[in-house]
mmCIF file with all atom_site columns, C-alpha atoms in Angstrom:
data_model
loop_
_atom_site.group_PDB
_atom_site.id
_atom_site.type_symbol
_atom_site.label_atom_id
_atom_site.label_alt_id
_atom_site.label_comp_id
_atom_site.label_asym_id
_atom_site.label_entity_id
_atom_site.label_seq_id
_atom_site.pdbx_PDB_ins_code
_atom_site.Cartn_x
_atom_site.Cartn_y
_atom_site.Cartn_z
_atom_site.occupancy
_atom_site.B_iso_or_equiv
_atom_site.pdbx_formal_charge
_atom_site.auth_seq_id
_atom_site.auth_comp_id
_atom_site.auth_asym_id
_atom_site.auth_atom_id
_atom_site.pdbx_PDB_model_num
ATOM 1   C CA . ALA A 1 1   ? 0.255   0.075  -0.369  1.00 0.00 ? 561 ALA A CA 1
ATOM 2   C CA . GLN A 1 2   ? 1.101   3.481  -0.639  1.00 0.00 ? 562 GLN A CA 1
ATOM 3   C CA . SER A 1 3   ? 2.525   5.304  2.245   1.00 0.00 ? 563 SER A CA 1
ATOM 4   C CA . VAL A 1 4   ? 4.735   8.648  3.413   1.00 0.00 ? 564 VAL A CA 1
ATOM 5   C CA . SER A 1 5   ? 6.863   8.633  6.447   1.00 0.00 ? 565 SER A CA 1
ATOM 6   C CA . GLN A 1 6   ? 8.450   11.695 8.204   1.00 0.00 ? 566 GLN A CA 1
ATOM 7   C CA . HIS A 1 7   ? 11.325  10.743 9.932   1.00 0.00 ? 567 HIS A CA 1
ATOM 8   C CA . ASN A 1 8   ? 10.810  13.702 12.731  1.00 0.00 ? 568 ASN A CA 1
ATOM 9   C CA . HIS A 1 9   ? 8.121   13.492 15.504  1.00 0.00 ? 569 HIS A CA 1
ATOM 10  C CA . HIS A 1 10  ? 9.410   16.481 17.081  1.00 0.00 ? 570 HIS A CA 1
ATOM 11  C CA . VAL A 1 11  ? 12.120  18.654 16.038  1.00 0.00 ? 571 VAL A CA 1
ATOM 12  C CA . ILE A 1 12  ? 12.840  21.257 18.729  1.00 0.00 ? 572 ILE A CA 1
ATOM 13  C CA . LEU A 1 13  ? 15.131  24.356 16.985  1.00 0.00 ? 573 LEU A CA 1
ATOM 14  C CA . SER A 1 14  ? 16.619  27.948 18.537  1.00 0.00 ? 574 SER A CA 1
ATOM 15  C CA . GLU A 1 15  ? 15.013  31.347 16.198  1.00 0.00 ? 575 GLU A CA 1
ATOM 16  C CA . ALA A 1 16  ? 17.766  30.961 13.384  1.00 0.00 ? 576 ALA A CA 1
ATOM 17  C CA . ALA A 1 17  ? 18.658  28.160 13.462  1.00 0.00 ? 577 ALA A CA 1
ATOM 18  C CA . SER A 1 18  ? 18.203  26.205 9.690   1.00 0.00 ? 578 SER A CA 1
ATOM 19  C CA . LEU A 1 19  ? 15.359  23.547 8.837   1.00 0.00 ? 579 LEU A CA 1
ATOM 20  C CA . GLU A 1 20  ? 15.249  20.208 7.464   1.00 0.00 ? 580 GLU A CA 1
ATOM 21  C CA . LEU A 1 21  ? 12.083  17.619 7.979   1.00 0.00 ? 581 LEU A CA 1
ATOM 22  C CA . GLY A 1 22  ? 12.285  14.589 5.885   1.00 0.00 ? 582 GLY A CA 1
ATOM 23  C CA . CYS A 1 23  ? 9.510   12.850 3.908   1.00 0.00 ? 583 CYS A CA 1
ATOM 24  C CA . ASN A 1 24  ? 9.604   9.636  1.389   1.00 0.00 ? 584 ASN A CA 1
ATOM 25  C CA . TYR A 1 25  ? 6.814   8.397  0.202   1.00 0.00 ? 585 TYR A CA 1
ATOM 26  C CA . SER A 1 26  ? 5.892   4.894  -1.537  1.00 0.00 ? 586 SER A CA 1
ATOM 27  C CA . TYR A 1 27  ? 4.775   4.664  -4.762  1.00 0.00 ? 587 TYR A CA 1
ATOM 28  C CA . GLY A 1 28  ? 6.131   4.257  -8.343  1.00 0.00 ? 588 GLY A CA 1
ATOM 29  C CA . GLY A 1 29  ? 3.813   5.895  -10.124 1.00 0.00 ? 589 GLY A CA 1
ATOM 30  C CA . THR A 1 30  ? 3.230   10.111 -10.535 1.00 0.00 ? 590 THR A CA 1
ATOM 31  C CA . VAL A 1 31  ? 2.976   11.866 -7.423  1.00 0.00 ? 591 VAL A CA 1
ATOM 32  C CA . ASN A 1 32  ? 2.161   15.580 -6.858  1.00 0.00 ? 592 ASN A CA 1
ATOM 33  C CA . LEU A 1 33  ? 3.185   16.446 -3.385  1.00 0.00 ? 593 LEU A CA 1
ATOM 34  C CA . PHE A 1 34  ? 2.300   18.560 -0.796  1.00 0.00 ? 594 PHE A CA 1
ATOM 35  C CA . TRP A 1 35  ? 3.156   20.115 2.762   1.00 0.00 ? 595 TRP A CA 1
ATOM 36  C CA . TYR A 1 36  ? 1.021   21.358 4.953   1.00 0.00 ? 596 TYR A CA 1
ATOM 37  C CA . VAL A 1 37  ? 1.282   23.346 8.350   1.00 0.00 ? 597 VAL A CA 1
ATOM 38  C CA . GLN A 1 38  ? -1.444  23.632 11.049  1.00 0.00 ? 598 GLN A CA 1
ATOM 39  C CA . TYR A 1 39  ? -0.609  26.309 13.442  1.00 0.00 ? 599 TYR A CA 1
ATOM 40  C CA . PRO A 1 40  ? -2.114  25.550 16.955  1.00 0.00 ? 600 PRO A CA 1
ATOM 41  C CA . GLY A 1 41  ? -5.719  26.517 17.134  1.00 0.00 ? 601 GLY A CA 1
ATOM 42  C CA . GLN A 1 42  ? -5.765  27.227 13.519  1.00 0.00 ? 602 GLN A CA 1
ATOM 43  C CA . HIS A 1 43  ? -6.665  24.802 10.218  1.00 0.00 ? 603 HIS A CA 1
ATOM 44  C CA . LEU A 1 44  ? -4.397  22.919 8.159   1.00 0.00 ? 604 LEU A CA 1
ATOM 45  C CA . GLN A 1 45  ? -2.926  25.433 5.251   1.00 0.00 ? 605 GLN A CA 1
ATOM 46  C CA . LEU A 1 46  ? -0.882  24.861 2.300   1.00 0.00 ? 606 LEU A CA 1
ATOM 47  C CA . LEU A 1 47  ? 2.941   26.053 2.282   1.00 0.00 ? 607 LEU A CA 1
ATOM 48  C CA . LEU A 1 48  ? 3.842   24.354 -0.869  1.00 0.00 ? 608 LEU A CA 1
ATOM 49  C CA . LYS A 1 49  ? 3.236   21.861 -3.467  1.00 0.00 ? 609 LYS A CA 1
ATOM 50  C CA . TYR A 1 50  ? 4.805   20.403 -6.555  1.00 0.00 ? 610 TYR A CA 1
ATOM 51  C CA . PHE A 1 51  ? 2.928   18.722 -9.424  1.00 0.00 ? 611 PHE A CA 1
ATOM 52  C CA . SER A 1 52  ? 6.011   18.815 -12.261 1.00 0.00 ? 612 SER A CA 1
ATOM 53  C CA . GLY A 1 53  ? 9.044   21.121 -13.611 1.00 0.00 ? 613 GLY A CA 1
ATOM 54  C CA . ASP A 1 54  ? 11.349  22.464 -11.478 1.00 0.00 ? 614 ASP A CA 1
ATOM 55  C CA . PRO A 1 55  ? 11.942  20.053 -8.280  1.00 0.00 ? 615 PRO A CA 1
ATOM 56  C CA . LEU A 1 56  ? 12.784  22.831 -6.254  1.00 0.00 ? 616 LEU A CA 1
ATOM 57  C CA . VAL A 1 57  ? 9.738   24.690 -5.178  1.00 0.00 ? 617 VAL A CA 1
ATOM 58  C CA . LYS A 1 58  ? 9.263   27.548 -3.065  1.00 0.00 ? 618 LYS A CA 1
ATOM 59  C CA . GLY A 1 59  ? 5.986   28.252 -0.585  1.00 0.00 ? 619 GLY A CA 1
ATOM 60  C CA . ILE A 1 60  ? 5.179   30.830 1.432   1.00 0.00 ? 620 ILE A CA 1
ATOM 61  C CA . LYS A 1 61  ? 7.022   32.397 4.676   1.00 0.00 ? 621 LYS A CA 1
ATOM 62  C CA . GLY A 1 62  ? 10.273  31.592 3.124   1.00 0.00 ? 622 GLY A CA 1
ATOM 63  C CA . PHE A 1 63  ? 10.134  27.654 2.978   1.00 0.00 ? 623 PHE A CA 1
ATOM 64  C CA . GLU A 1 64  ? 11.032  25.620 0.317   1.00 0.00 ? 624 GLU A CA 1
ATOM 65  C CA . ALA A 1 65  ? 11.176  21.923 -0.656  1.00 0.00 ? 625 ALA A CA 1
ATOM 66  C CA . GLU A 1 66  ? 12.772  19.531 -3.226  1.00 0.00 ? 626 GLU A CA 1
ATOM 67  C CA . PHE A 1 67  ? 11.641  16.693 -4.839  1.00 0.00 ? 627 PHE A CA 1
ATOM 68  C CA . ILE A 1 68  ? 14.431  13.692 -5.752  1.00 0.00 ? 628 ILE A CA 1
ATOM 69  C CA . LYS A 1 69  ? 12.468  11.706 -7.618  1.00 0.00 ? 629 LYS A CA 1
ATOM 70  C CA . SER A 1 70  ? 15.072  9.262  -7.163  1.00 0.00 ? 630 SER A CA 1
ATOM 71  C CA . LYS A 1 71  ? 14.451  9.186  -3.665  1.00 0.00 ? 631 LYS A CA 1
ATOM 72  C CA . PHE A 1 72  ? 11.041  9.339  -3.241  1.00 0.00 ? 632 PHE A CA 1
ATOM 73  C CA . SER A 1 73  ? 11.523  12.182 -1.170  1.00 0.00 ? 633 SER A CA 1
ATOM 74  C CA . PHE A 1 74  ? 10.325  15.772 -1.125  1.00 0.00 ? 634 PHE A CA 1
ATOM 75  C CA . ASN A 1 75  ? 11.883  17.204 1.765   1.00 0.00 ? 635 ASN A CA 1
ATOM 76  C CA . LEU A 1 76  ? 11.358  20.839 3.139   1.00 0.00 ? 636 LEU A CA 1
ATOM 77  C CA . ARG A 1 77  ? 13.655  23.375 4.082   1.00 0.00 ? 637 ARG A CA 1
ATOM 78  C CA . LYS A 1 78  ? 14.113  26.700 6.069   1.00 0.00 ? 638 LYS A CA 1
ATOM 79  C CA . PRO A 1 79  ? 17.156  28.467 6.186   1.00 0.00 ? 639 PRO A CA 1
ATOM 80  C CA . SER A 1 80  ? 15.878  30.780 9.668   1.00 0.00 ? 640 SER A CA 1
ATOM 81  C CA . VAL A 1 81  ? 13.410  29.857 11.169  1.00 0.00 ? 641 VAL A CA 1
ATOM 82  C CA . GLN A 1 82  ? 11.670  31.769 13.260  1.00 0.00 ? 642 GLN A CA 1
ATOM 83  C CA . TRP A 1 83  ? 9.173   31.491 16.645  1.00 0.00 ? 643 TRP A CA 1
ATOM 84  C CA . SER A 1 84  ? 5.915   32.296 14.117  1.00 0.00 ? 644 SER A CA 1
ATOM 85  C CA . ASP A 1 85  ? 7.059   29.035 12.799  1.00 0.00 ? 645 ASP A CA 1
ATOM 86  C CA . THR A 1 86  ? 6.238   26.619 15.326  1.00 0.00 ? 646 THR A CA 1
ATOM 87  C CA . ALA A 1 87  ? 3.531   24.164 14.200  1.00 0.00 ? 647 ALA A CA 1
ATOM 88  C CA . GLU A 1 88  ? 2.952   20.476 13.137  1.00 0.00 ? 648 GLU A CA 1
ATOM 89  C CA . TYR A 1 89  ? 3.831   20.026 9.658   1.00 0.00 ? 649 TYR A CA 1
ATOM 90  C CA . PHE A 1 90  ? 2.613   17.332 7.537   1.00 0.00 ? 650 PHE A CA 1
ATOM 91  C CA . CYS A 1 91  ? 3.641   15.850 3.866   1.00 0.00 ? 651 CYS A CA 1
ATOM 92  C CA . ALA A 1 92  ? 0.913   14.689 2.080   1.00 0.00 ? 652 ALA A CA 1
ATOM 93  C CA . VAL A 1 93  ? 1.219   13.117 -1.554  1.00 0.00 ? 653 VAL A CA 1
ATOM 94  C CA . ASN A 1 94  ? -1.540  12.878 -3.893  1.00 0.00 ? 654 ASN A CA 1
ATOM 95  C CA . LEU A 1 95  ? -1.484  9.621  -6.751  1.00 0.00 ? 655 LEU A CA 1
ATOM 96  C CA . TYR A 1 96  ? -1.813  10.700 -10.214 1.00 0.00 ? 656 TYR A CA 1
ATOM 97  C CA . ASN A 1 97  ? -4.949  9.632  -11.638 1.00 0.00 ? 657 ASN A CA 1
ATOM 98  C CA . GLN A 1 98  ? -6.770  8.186  -8.473  1.00 0.00 ? 658 GLN A CA 1
ATOM 99  C CA . GLY A 1 99  ? -8.671  11.544 -7.856  1.00 0.00 ? 659 GLY A CA 1
ATOM 100 C CA . GLY A 1 100 ? -7.953  13.908 -5.579  1.00 0.00 ? 660 GLY A CA 1
ATOM 101 C CA . LYS A 1 101 ? -7.402  12.175 -2.199  1.00 0.00 ? 661 LYS A CA 1
ATOM 102 C CA . LEU A 1 102 ? -4.124  12.825 -0.145  1.00 0.00 ? 662 LEU A CA 1
ATOM 103 C CA . ILE A 1 103 ? -2.402  10.359 1.544   1.00 0.00 ? 663 ILE A CA 1
ATOM 104 C CA . PHE A 1 104 ? -0.860  12.226 4.237   1.00 0.00 ? 664 PHE A CA 1
ATOM 105 C CA . GLY A 1 105 ? 2.589   11.443 6.315   1.00 0.00 ? 665 GLY A CA 1
ATOM 106 C CA . GLN A 1 106 ? 2.353   11.039 10.256  1.00 0.00 ? 666 GLN A CA 1
ATOM 107 C CA . GLY A 1 107 ? 3.056   14.816 11.257  1.00 0.00 ? 667 GLY A CA 1
ATOM 108 C CA . THR A 1 108 ? 6.308   16.718 12.546  1.00 0.00 ? 668 THR A CA 1
ATOM 109 C CA . GLU A 1 109 ? 5.518   19.094 15.353  1.00 0.00 ? 669 GLU A CA 1
ATOM 110 C CA . LEU A 1 110 ? 8.118   21.529 15.178  1.00 0.00 ? 670 LEU A CA 1
ATOM 111 C CA . SER A 1 111 ? 8.902   23.771 18.636  1.00 0.00 ? 671 SER A CA 1
ATOM 112 C CA . VAL A 1 112 ? 11.319  26.816 17.743  1.00 0.00 ? 672 VAL A CA 1
ATOM 113 C CA . LYS A 1 113 ? 12.823  28.506 20.885  1.00 0.00 ? 673 LYS A CA 1
ATOM 114 C CA . PRO A 1 114 ? 13.023  32.310 21.293  1.00 0.00 ? 674 PRO A CA 1
ATOM 115 C CA . SER B 2 1   ? -9.113  29.356 -2.633  1.00 0.00 ? 293 SER B CA 1
ATOM 116 C CA . ALA B 2 2   ? -12.326 28.157 -0.460  1.00 0.00 ? 294 ALA B CA 1
ATOM 117 C CA . VAL B 2 3   ? -13.683 29.277 2.414   1.00 0.00 ? 295 VAL B CA 1
ATOM 118 C CA . ILE B 2 4   ? -14.670 26.153 4.763   1.00 0.00 ? 296 ILE B CA 1
ATOM 119 C CA . SER B 2 5   ? -16.931 26.040 8.107   1.00 0.00 ? 297 SER B CA 1
ATOM 120 C CA . GLN B 2 6   ? -18.326 23.079 9.905   1.00 0.00 ? 298 GLN B CA 1
ATOM 121 C CA . LYS B 2 7   ? -20.658 22.496 12.787  1.00 0.00 ? 299 LYS B CA 1
ATOM 122 C CA . PRO B 2 8   ? -19.856 21.503 15.673  1.00 0.00 ? 300 PRO B CA 1
ATOM 123 C CA . SER B 2 9   ? -16.512 22.991 16.216  1.00 0.00 ? 301 SER B CA 1
ATOM 124 C CA . ARG B 2 10  ? -16.014 20.350 18.941  1.00 0.00 ? 302 ARG B CA 1
ATOM 125 C CA . ASP B 2 11  ? -18.760 18.063 20.961  1.00 0.00 ? 303 ASP B CA 1
ATOM 126 C CA . ILE B 2 12  ? -18.411 15.679 24.013  1.00 0.00 ? 304 ILE B CA 1
ATOM 127 C CA . CYS B 2 13  ? -21.385 12.297 23.464  1.00 0.00 ? 305 CYS B CA 1
ATOM 128 C CA . GLN B 2 14  ? -22.370 9.515  24.848  1.00 0.00 ? 306 GLN B CA 1
ATOM 129 C CA . ARG B 2 15  ? -21.396 5.997  23.642  1.00 0.00 ? 307 ARG B CA 1
ATOM 130 C CA . GLY B 2 16  ? -23.424 4.908  21.460  1.00 0.00 ? 308 GLY B CA 1
ATOM 131 C CA . THR B 2 17  ? -24.766 8.045  20.381  1.00 0.00 ? 309 THR B CA 1
ATOM 132 C CA . SER B 2 18  ? -24.607 9.500  16.513  1.00 0.00 ? 310 SER B CA 1
ATOM 133 C CA . LEU B 2 19  ? -23.557 12.993 16.002  1.00 0.00 ? 311 LEU B CA 1
ATOM 134 C CA . THR B 2 20  ? -24.030 14.543 12.345  1.00 0.00 ? 312 THR B CA 1
ATOM 135 C CA . ILE B 2 21  ? -21.167 16.682 10.876  1.00 0.00 ? 313 ILE B CA 1
ATOM 136 C CA . GLN B 2 22  ? -21.804 19.203 8.752   1.00 0.00 ? 314 GLN B CA 1
ATOM 137 C CA . CYS B 2 23  ? -19.191 21.385 6.294   1.00 0.00 ? 315 CYS B CA 1
ATOM 138 C CA . GLN B 2 24  ? -20.221 24.110 4.135   1.00 0.00 ? 316 GLN B CA 1
ATOM 139 C CA . VAL B 2 25  ? -18.262 25.569 1.659   1.00 0.00 ? 317 VAL B CA 1
ATOM 140 C CA . ASP B 2 26  ? -18.340 29.073 0.104   1.00 0.00 ? 318 ASP B CA 1
ATOM 141 C CA . SER B 2 27  ? -18.374 27.869 -3.358  1.00 0.00 ? 319 SER B CA 1
ATOM 142 C CA . GLN B 2 28  ? -19.477 25.520 -5.545  1.00 0.00 ? 320 GLN B CA 1
ATOM 143 C CA . VAL B 2 29  ? -16.996 22.163 -5.567  1.00 0.00 ? 321 VAL B CA 1
ATOM 144 C CA . THR B 2 30  ? -17.106 18.910 -7.232  1.00 0.00 ? 322 THR B CA 1
ATOM 145 C CA . MET B 2 31  ? -15.275 17.059 -5.127  1.00 0.00 ? 323 MET B CA 1
ATOM 146 C CA . MET B 2 32  ? -15.442 16.741 -1.485  1.00 0.00 ? 324 MET B CA 1
ATOM 147 C CA . PHE B 2 33  ? -13.808 14.885 1.198   1.00 0.00 ? 325 PHE B CA 1
ATOM 148 C CA . TRP B 2 34  ? -13.805 13.584 5.029   1.00 0.00 ? 326 TRP B CA 1
ATOM 149 C CA . TYR B 2 35  ? -10.858 13.043 6.984   1.00 0.00 ? 327 TYR B CA 1
ATOM 150 C CA . ARG B 2 36  ? -10.211 11.640 10.952  1.00 0.00 ? 328 ARG B CA 1
ATOM 151 C CA . GLN B 2 37  ? -7.325  12.734 12.652  1.00 0.00 ? 329 GLN B CA 1
ATOM 152 C CA . GLN B 2 38  ? -7.127  9.982  15.786  1.00 0.00 ? 330 GLN B CA 1
ATOM 153 C CA . PRO B 2 39  ? -4.836  11.804 18.590  1.00 0.00 ? 331 PRO B CA 1
ATOM 154 C CA . GLY B 2 40  ? -1.548  12.061 18.293  1.00 0.00 ? 332 GLY B CA 1
ATOM 155 C CA . GLN B 2 41  ? -1.878  10.373 14.220  1.00 0.00 ? 333 GLN B CA 1
ATOM 156 C CA . SER B 2 42  ? -2.017  11.810 11.463  1.00 0.00 ? 334 SER B CA 1
ATOM 157 C CA . LEU B 2 43  ? -4.999  12.768 8.946   1.00 0.00 ? 335 LEU B CA 1
ATOM 158 C CA . THR B 2 44  ? -6.749  9.595  7.181   1.00 0.00 ? 336 THR B CA 1
ATOM 159 C CA . LEU B 2 45  ? -8.997  9.352  4.491   1.00 0.00 ? 337 LEU B CA 1
ATOM 160 C CA . ILE B 2 46  ? -12.360 8.567  5.380   1.00 0.00 ? 338 ILE B CA 1
ATOM 161 C CA . ALA B 2 47  ? -13.982 8.443  1.716   1.00 0.00 ? 339 ALA B CA 1
ATOM 162 C CA . THR B 2 48  ? -15.106 11.069 -1.417  1.00 0.00 ? 340 THR B CA 1
ATOM 163 C CA . ALA B 2 49  ? -18.234 12.904 -1.466  1.00 0.00 ? 341 ALA B CA 1
ATOM 164 C CA . ASN B 2 50  ? -18.777 13.764 -4.955  1.00 0.00 ? 342 ASN B CA 1
ATOM 165 C CA . GLN B 2 51  ? -22.386 15.933 -5.749  1.00 0.00 ? 343 GLN B CA 1
ATOM 166 C CA . GLY B 2 52  ? -24.920 13.481 -7.176  1.00 0.00 ? 344 GLY B CA 1
ATOM 167 C CA . SER B 2 53  ? -23.314 9.643  -6.293  1.00 0.00 ? 345 SER B CA 1
ATOM 168 C CA . GLU B 2 54  ? -22.608 7.584  -3.411  1.00 0.00 ? 346 GLU B CA 1
ATOM 169 C CA . ALA B 2 55  ? -19.460 8.256  -1.174  1.00 0.00 ? 347 ALA B CA 1
ATOM 170 C CA . THR B 2 56  ? -16.564 6.866  -1.676  1.00 0.00 ? 348 THR B CA 1
ATOM 171 C CA . TYR B 2 57  ? -14.889 4.868  1.445   1.00 0.00 ? 349 TYR B CA 1
ATOM 172 C CA . GLU B 2 58  ? -11.589 3.927  1.794   1.00 0.00 ? 350 GLU B CA 1
ATOM 173 C CA . SER B 2 59  ? -10.604 0.276  3.316   1.00 0.00 ? 351 SER B CA 1
ATOM 174 C CA . GLY B 2 60  ? -11.489 0.446  6.941   1.00 0.00 ? 352 GLY B CA 1
ATOM 175 C CA . PHE B 2 61  ? -14.494 3.136  6.735   1.00 0.00 ? 353 PHE B CA 1
ATOM 176 C CA . VAL B 2 62  ? -17.914 1.513  5.697   1.00 0.00 ? 354 VAL B CA 1
ATOM 177 C CA . ILE B 2 63  ? -21.299 3.473  5.123   1.00 0.00 ? 355 ILE B CA 1
ATOM 178 C CA . ASP B 2 64  ? -23.056 2.037  7.909   1.00 0.00 ? 356 ASP B CA 1
ATOM 179 C CA . LYS B 2 65  ? -20.784 2.968  10.519  1.00 0.00 ? 357 LYS B CA 1
ATOM 180 C CA . PHE B 2 66  ? -19.666 6.993  8.487   1.00 0.00 ? 358 PHE B CA 1
ATOM 181 C CA . PRO B 2 67  ? -22.630 7.517  6.749   1.00 0.00 ? 359 PRO B CA 1
ATOM 182 C CA . ILE B 2 68  ? -22.060 10.530 4.076   1.00 0.00 ? 360 ILE B CA 1
ATOM 183 C CA . SER B 2 69  ? -24.787 13.167 2.155   1.00 0.00 ? 361 SER B CA 1
ATOM 184 C CA . ARG B 2 70  ? -23.941 15.518 -0.224  1.00 0.00 ? 362 ARG B CA 1
ATOM 185 C CA . PRO B 2 71  ? -27.040 16.675 -1.398  1.00 0.00 ? 363 PRO B CA 1
ATOM 186 C CA . ASN B 2 72  ? -25.616 20.103 -3.218  1.00 0.00 ? 364 ASN B CA 1
ATOM 187 C CA . LEU B 2 73  ? -22.159 21.262 -4.594  1.00 0.00 ? 365 LEU B CA 1
ATOM 188 C CA . THR B 2 74  ? -21.640 23.308 -1.266  1.00 0.00 ? 366 THR B CA 1
ATOM 189 C CA . PHE B 2 75  ? -22.929 21.194 1.873   1.00 0.00 ? 367 PHE B CA 1
ATOM 190 C CA . SER B 2 76  ? -21.994 17.594 2.856   1.00 0.00 ? 368 SER B CA 1
ATOM 191 C CA . THR B 2 77  ? -23.001 16.082 6.233   1.00 0.00 ? 369 THR B CA 1
ATOM 192 C CA . LEU B 2 78  ? -20.593 13.290 7.969   1.00 0.00 ? 370 LEU B CA 1
ATOM 193 C CA . THR B 2 79  ? -22.487 11.117 10.974  1.00 0.00 ? 371 THR B CA 1
ATOM 194 C CA . VAL B 2 80  ? -20.509 9.186  13.088  1.00 0.00 ? 372 VAL B CA 1
ATOM 195 C CA . SER B 2 81  ? -22.744 6.588  13.899  1.00 0.00 ? 373 SER B CA 1
ATOM 196 C CA . ASN B 2 82  ? -22.674 3.997  17.279  1.00 0.00 ? 374 ASN B CA 1
ATOM 197 C CA . MET B 2 83  ? -20.210 5.870  18.672  1.00 0.00 ? 375 MET B CA 1
ATOM 198 C CA . SER B 2 84  ? -17.296 4.203  20.962  1.00 0.00 ? 376 SER B CA 1
ATOM 199 C CA . PRO B 2 85  ? -14.604 6.056  22.332  1.00 0.00 ? 377 PRO B CA 1
ATOM 200 C CA . GLU B 2 86  ? -12.154 4.975  19.979  1.00 0.00 ? 378 GLU B CA 1
ATOM 201 C CA . ASP B 2 87  ? -14.325 7.475  17.646  1.00 0.00 ? 379 ASP B CA 1
ATOM 202 C CA . SER B 2 88  ? -12.783 10.150 19.462  1.00 0.00 ? 380 SER B CA 1
ATOM 203 C CA . SER B 2 89  ? -10.735 12.161 16.836  1.00 0.00 ? 381 SER B CA 1
ATOM 204 C CA . ILE B 2 90  ? -11.163 15.655 14.422  1.00 0.00 ? 382 ILE B CA 1
ATOM 205 C CA . TYR B 2 91  ? -13.145 14.974 11.419  1.00 0.00 ? 383 TYR B CA 1
ATOM 206 C CA . LEU B 2 92  ? -12.171 17.235 8.848   1.00 0.00 ? 384 LEU B CA 1
ATOM 207 C CA . CYS B 2 93  ? -13.572 17.881 5.477   1.00 0.00 ? 385 CYS B CA 1
ATOM 208 C CA . SER B 2 94  ? -11.633 19.170 2.976   1.00 0.00 ? 386 SER B CA 1
ATOM 209 C CA . VAL B 2 95  ? -13.175 20.285 -0.689  1.00 0.00 ? 387 VAL B CA 1
ATOM 210 C CA . LEU B 2 96  ? -10.596 20.299 -3.976  1.00 0.00 ? 388 LEU B CA 1
ATOM 211 C CA . LEU B 2 97  ? -11.046 23.398 -6.110  1.00 0.00 ? 389 LEU B CA 1
ATOM 212 C CA . GLY B 2 98  ? -11.094 21.953 -10.165 1.00 0.00 ? 390 GLY B CA 1
ATOM 213 C CA . GLY B 2 99  ? -10.930 18.661 -11.261 1.00 0.00 ? 391 GLY B CA 1
ATOM 214 C CA . PRO B 2 100 ? -8.991  15.472 -10.182 1.00 0.00 ? 392 PRO B CA 1
ATOM 215 C CA . SER B 2 101 ? -6.475  15.162 -11.879 1.00 0.00 ? 393 SER B CA 1
ATOM 216 C CA . SER B 2 102 ? -5.620  18.716 -12.842 1.00 0.00 ? 394 SER B CA 1
ATOM 217 C CA . TYR B 2 103 ? -3.394  20.681 -10.900 1.00 0.00 ? 395 TYR B CA 1
ATOM 218 C CA . ASN B 2 104 ? -5.436  21.831 -7.566  1.00 0.00 ? 396 ASN B CA 1
ATOM 219 C CA . GLU B 2 105 ? -5.193  21.751 -4.142  1.00 0.00 ? 397 GLU B CA 1
ATOM 220 C CA . GLN B 2 106 ? -7.489  21.167 -1.496  1.00 0.00 ? 398 GLN B CA 1
ATOM 221 C CA . PHE B 2 107 ? -8.593  23.451 0.846   1.00 0.00 ? 399 PHE B CA 1
ATOM 222 C CA . PHE B 2 108 ? -9.760  22.318 4.697   1.00 0.00 ? 400 PHE B CA 1
ATOM 223 C CA . GLY B 2 109 ? -12.019 22.986 7.394   1.00 0.00 ? 401 GLY B CA 1
ATOM 224 C CA . PRO B 2 110 ? -10.952 23.727 11.128  1.00 0.00 ? 402 PRO B CA 1
ATOM 225 C CA . GLY B 2 111 ? -12.240 20.153 12.020  1.00 0.00 ? 403 GLY B CA 1
ATOM 226 C CA . THR B 2 112 ? -14.990 19.008 14.802  1.00 0.00 ? 404 THR B CA 1
ATOM 227 C CA . ARG B 2 113 ? -13.221 18.026 17.762  1.00 0.00 ? 405 ARG B CA 1
ATOM 228 C CA . LEU B 2 114 ? -15.252 14.605 18.710  1.00 0.00 ? 406 LEU B CA 1
ATOM 229 C CA . THR B 2 115 ? -15.091 13.297 22.285  1.00 0.00 ? 407 THR B CA 1
ATOM 230 C CA . VAL B 2 116 ? -16.930 9.920  22.809  1.00 0.00 ? 408 VAL B CA 1
ATOM 231 C CA . LEU B 2 117 ? -17.228 9.353  26.730  1.00 0.00 ? 409 LEU B CA 1
#
C-alpha cells in the first residue's frame, strides 16, 4: 500500500537555526506532493506543492522543498526559522489519476525556542 | 481559494449515540473529502463525497458507520454512528477546486473535535 513517512516526530530548534524535515513516499507512479502546516489552534494550510517542472519549489513564509524522484523524497527546508514557525507540518501525496485524495505522513511537530 | 466551515466545532458525546457533522463551502465544488485525525496521529481519508453519486469509502471505513450525504455542491454531512471512545478524533472536511487530475490543492475546514465518553 502507498505510504508517506516523515522521519521526525518532534523537532526543537532555536530561532535562526536551519530546518529540514524529511518526507519519503512509497509509490512508483506519478505523484503530486504537498506540505501542509497547522499552526496552534488553526486549520491546515498549504505551504507549498509540487506537480511538475523545477523540482525545487518555493512556498510561503520562506519555505522551500526539493523533490528528488530517485529517492522518493520531498524534504522541506527553511534557512532560518522563527518562533512563529512553531506548528505541525504534514507531508502529503496525491496519486495521479486516483482522484484528489491525499495520503498524509504522520506529521512533524516543530517547536522553535525564542 | 475556498472558505470552509464545520459545525459543530467540538462535541462530547455518549457511547452508542450518533453525531452529524456539517461542512459548508463558500463556492460550488465537485469533490469533497472527509478525513479523520486520531489523537497523536496523522490524517486518514474516510471517504470521497461527490455530488450526485454515492460516497466512496476507503479501506477500513463503511457506510453504516460513517454515512455521508452530499445534497448539493456546497454542503456535505458526515455522521459518526453508534459511537465508541475509539471514535474520539478530529474530523475534517476538505474540498478540491477544479478537477481531480488537474493542478489543484485541497482546502481544509477547521475540523470538528469529537470526544466520546
